[in-house]
Amino acid sequence: MRVVLLDPGLQSAIGHHYNLDLGLVAELRRVGVPYRLFVHRDVTPSLAERLGAEPYFGFHPYIRSSLDKYIADFDDYFILNERAFADLTSLSETVDLSDALVVIHTATNRMLLGLARWLSANGLPSSSKLAIVLPHVSGITADESFSLDATLYRHAFNQLRVHQHQIALMTLSELQAREFEMLAELPVEVMPYPNPASGWFRDRVRPKRPPRAKRRILFCGEATLRKGFHLLPDIIRAVGEARNDVEFAVQLNGWQSDNERIAEFQKFARARYDTKTITGFIGEDGYYQLIEDADAILLPYQSLVYRKGTSAVFEEAMYLGRPVIVPPDTMMADQLAPHRGAGLVADGHDPAAYARSVQALVGGYPGFAAGAVAAGETWRARDGMDRFIRFLLDRAPSS
């Protein structure tokens, strides 16, 4: 048994690709399964060394290639899939992929056509299996019409379908599975959420949380517009005007394009008594301690992607048994619905709605804390990187 992980999206220690690869490698090492991890050729050297990753891909799934403002997405689909096919073909010529489980996570339509062409060219030995983890969003709209994204997925799946005996498709929720099954006309399995907090929770002795005079509300992750980072000053002002028993902890971590927004928030926080900041990237131990030490996690997310996709921060908070405040009309709200005592769904997407939720949660905190602890048991019984690895290995080719 051996696993080959292909992740052209990994370049640096930030974001979804980093967190997932870090957890995958840690769990494979723990269970003693040999692996090779091929990532983008511009990966940070220290990160490659830590993960045992091999810089390889020139293709990157999120790079814009076309300059045509009218058909850029259409152009990018073909350009990037061509690059993916070329990289995969070269990989087959230099790496022995026989008798392996090859895993590709977050495989968007910008890579699926390249994968189909690779399989058609016999790039993957018949003794191997390809596990494809599909992303959150299929491109099918609320009224079940096809956006361009969905159309391109359909085009790629039409080419991929002939190789169904060699592939396993999987995603994170029943809704996502139904939509991708419509596009692929192939079975799509719902997998355990690959929550990397599982290893930390299993291995760490957790001290008692210290008593505090104020309830600590945490915002962590990326300081981006889609995460609602720009709403925080108005939320904090409104809560501060209503209560004096709340404090906010805000992680300031983002891409270079977020630097101006972060600098503005730093000025805001320095002028307040109730707001502390945590600057930059922190390692997984510090990150999970940050979540566990908080009284509640605030997720004022704005992007439409969360209507059908979950959030890693949400999943980690629920796994660790921390109360949450989440946006309405999202997958997070749906997941929280059977566990209403574990947090609140805001009654709108604006700062006032989130401020009201913070006040309500703090006002009834003992009940929410108990509800979150109970919900954590459900999350840990169902999800985790350990459960995801077992799920993957069950789909490996027979030796």
Coordinates of N, CA and C in Angstrom, one line a residue, residues 204-282:
R204 N -3.2 15.7 22.6 CA -2.9 16.8 23.6 C -3.7 16.6 24.9
V205 N -3.0 16.9 26.0 CA -3.7 17.0 27.3 C -4.2 18.4 27.4
R206 N -5.5 18.6 27.5 CA -6.1 19.9 27.5 C -6.3 20.4 28.9
P207 N -5.6 21.6 29.2 CA -5.8 22.1 30.6 C -7.2 22.8 30.7
K208 N -7.5 23.0 31.9 CA -8.8 23.7 32.2 C -8.7 25.1 31.6
R209 N -9.8 25.6 31.0 CA -9.8 26.9 30.5 C -9.9 27.9 31.7
P210 N -9.1 29.0 31.7 CA -9.0 29.9 32.9 C -10.3 30.7 32.9
P211 N -10.8 31.0 34.1 CA -12.0 31.9 34.3 C -11.6 33.3 33.8
R212 N -12.5 34.0 33.2 CA -12.3 35.3 32.7 C -13.5 36.2 33.0
A213 N -13.3 37.5 33.2 CA -14.3 38.4 33.5 C -15.2 38.7 32.3
K214 N -14.5 38.6 31.1 CA -15.2 38.9 29.9 C -15.2 37.7 29.0
R215 N -16.3 37.6 28.2 CA -16.4 36.5 27.2 C -15.5 36.9 26.0
R216 N -14.7 35.9 25.5 CA -13.8 36.2 24.4 C -14.3 35.7 23.1
I217 N -14.5 36.6 22.1 CA -15.1 36.2 20.8 C -13.9 36.2 19.8
L218 N -13.7 35.1 19.1 CA -12.5 35.0 18.3 C -12.9 35.1 16.8
F219 N -12.2 35.8 16.0 CA -12.2 35.8 14.6 C -10.8 35.3 14.2
C220 N -10.7 34.2 13.4 CA -9.4 33.7 13.0 C -9.5 33.2 11.5
G221 N -8.3 33.1 10.9 CA -8.3 32.7 9.5 C -7.8 33.8 8.7
E222 N -8.3 34.0 7.5 CA -7.8 35.0 6.6 C -8.6 36.3 6.7
A223 N -7.9 37.4 6.6 CA -8.4 38.7 6.7 C -9.0 39.2 5.4
T224 N -9.9 38.4 4.8 CA -10.4 38.7 3.5 C -11.9 39.2 3.5
L225 N -12.3 39.8 2.4 CA -13.7 40.3 2.3 C -14.7 39.1 2.3
R226 N -14.3 38.0 1.7 CA -15.3 36.9 1.7 C -15.5 36.3 3.1
K227 N -14.5 36.5 4.0 CA -14.6 36.0 5.4 C -15.3 37.1 6.3
G228 N -15.6 38.2 5.7 CA -16.3 39.3 6.4 C -15.4 40.1 7.4
F229 N -14.1 40.0 7.1 CA -13.1 40.7 8.0 C -13.5 42.2 8.1
H230 N -13.9 42.8 6.9 CA -14.2 44.2 6.9 C -15.4 44.6 7.8
L231 N -16.2 43.7 8.2 CA -17.3 44.0 9.1 C -17.0 44.1 10.5
L232 N -15.8 43.6 10.9 CA -15.4 43.5 12.3 C -15.5 44.8 13.1
P233 N -15.0 45.9 12.6 CA -15.0 47.2 13.4 C -16.4 47.6 13.7
D234 N -17.4 47.5 12.8 CA -18.8 47.8 13.1 C -19.4 46.8 14.1
I235 N -19.1 45.6 14.0 CA -19.6 44.6 14.9 C -19.1 44.9 16.3
I236 N -17.8 45.1 16.4 CA -17.1 45.3 17.7 C -17.7 46.6 18.4
R237 N -17.8 47.7 17.6 CA -18.4 48.9 18.1 C -19.8 48.7 18.7
A238 N -20.6 48.0 17.9 CA -22.0 47.8 18.4 C -22.1 46.9 19.6
V239 N -21.3 45.9 19.7 CA -21.3 45.1 20.9 C -20.7 45.9 22.1
G240 N -19.7 46.6 21.9 CA -19.1 47.4 22.9 C -20.0 48.5 23.5
E241 N -20.9 49.0 22.7 CA -21.9 50.0 23.1 C -22.9 49.3 24.0
A242 N -23.2 48.1 23.7 CA -24.3 47.4 24.4 C -23.8 46.6 25.7
R243 N -22.6 46.2 25.7 CA -22.1 45.3 26.8 C -20.6 45.7 27.1
N244 N -20.3 45.5 28.4 CA -18.9 45.8 28.8 C -18.2 44.5 29.3
D245 N -18.9 43.3 29.0 CA -18.3 42.0 29.4 C -17.9 41.2 28.2
V246 N -17.5 41.8 27.1 CA -17.1 41.1 25.9 C -15.8 41.6 25.4
E247 N -14.9 40.7 25.0 CA -13.7 41.1 24.4 C -13.5 40.4 23.1
F248 N -12.8 40.9 22.1 CA -12.6 40.3 20.8 C -11.1 40.0 20.6
A249 N -10.8 38.8 20.1 CA -9.5 38.4 19.6 C -9.5 38.2 18.1
V250 N -8.7 38.9 17.4 CA -8.8 38.9 15.9 C -7.4 38.6 15.4
Q251 N -7.4 37.5 14.6 CA -6.1 37.1 13.9 C -6.0 38.0 12.6
L252 N -4.8 38.6 12.5 CA -4.5 39.4 11.3 C -3.6 38.6 10.4
N253 N -4.2 37.8 9.5 CA -3.4 36.9 8.6 C -4.1 36.9 7.3
G254 N -3.3 37.2 6.2 CA -3.9 37.2 4.9 C -2.8 37.3 3.8
W255 N -3.3 37.4 2.6 CA -2.4 37.6 1.5 C -1.9 39.0 1.3
Q256 N -1.0 39.2 0.5 CA -0.4 40.6 0.3 C -1.5 41.6 0.0
S257 N -2.5 41.2 -0.8 CA -3.6 42.1 -1.2 C -4.5 42.5 0.0
D258 N -4.3 41.8 1.2 CA -5.1 42.2 2.4 C -4.4 43.1 3.3
N259 N -3.1 43.5 2.9 CA -2.3 44.2 3.9 C -2.9 45.6 4.3
E260 N -3.5 46.3 3.3 CA -4.1 47.6 3.6 C -5.3 47.5 4.6
R261 N -6.1 46.4 4.4 CA -7.2 46.2 5.2 C -6.7 45.8 6.7
I262 N -5.7 45.0 6.7 CA -5.1 44.6 8.0 C -4.6 45.8 8.8
A263 N -3.9 46.7 8.0 CA -3.3 47.9 8.7 C -4.4 48.8 9.3
E264 N -5.5 48.9 8.5 CA -6.6 49.8 9.0 C -7.2 49.2 10.3
F265 N -7.3 47.8 10.3 CA -7.9 47.2 11.5 C -6.9 47.4 12.7
Q266 N -5.6 47.3 12.5 CA -4.7 47.5 13.6 C -4.8 48.8 14.2
K267 N -5.0 49.9 13.4 CA -5.3 51.2 14.0 C -6.5 51.2 14.8
F268 N -7.6 50.6 14.3 CA -8.8 50.5 15.0 C -8.6 49.8 16.4
A269 N -7.9 48.6 16.3 CA -7.8 47.8 17.6 C -7.0 48.6 18.6
R270 N -5.9 49.3 18.2 CA -5.1 50.0 19.1 C -5.8 51.1 19.9
A271 N -6.9 51.5 19.3 CA -7.7 52.6 20.0 C -8.8 52.0 20.9
R272 N -8.9 50.7 21.0 CA -9.9 50.1 21.8 C -9.4 49.3 23.0
Y273 N -10.2 49.2 24.0 CA -9.8 48.4 25.2 C -10.2 47.0 25.1
D274 N -11.2 46.7 24.2 CA -11.8 45.4 24.1 C -11.4 44.6 23.0
T275 N -10.3 44.9 22.3 CA -9.9 44.2 21.1 C -8.4 43.9 21.1
K276 N -8.0 42.6 21.0 CA -6.6 42.3 20.9 C -6.4 41.6 19.6
T277 N -5.2 41.7 19.1 CA -4.9 41.1 17.8 C -3.8 40.1 17.9
I278 N -3.8 39.1 17.0 CA -2.8 38.1 16.9 C -2.3 38.2 15.4
T279 N -1.0 38.7 15.3 CA -0.5 39.0 14.0 C 0.1 37.9 13.3
G280 N -0.3 37.6 12.0 CA 0.4 36.7 11.1 C 0.0 35.3 11.3
F281 N 0.7 34.4 10.6 CA 0.5 33.0 10.7 C 1.0 32.4 12.0
I282 N 0.2 31.5 12.6 CA 0.6 30.8 13.7 C 0.5 29.3 13.4

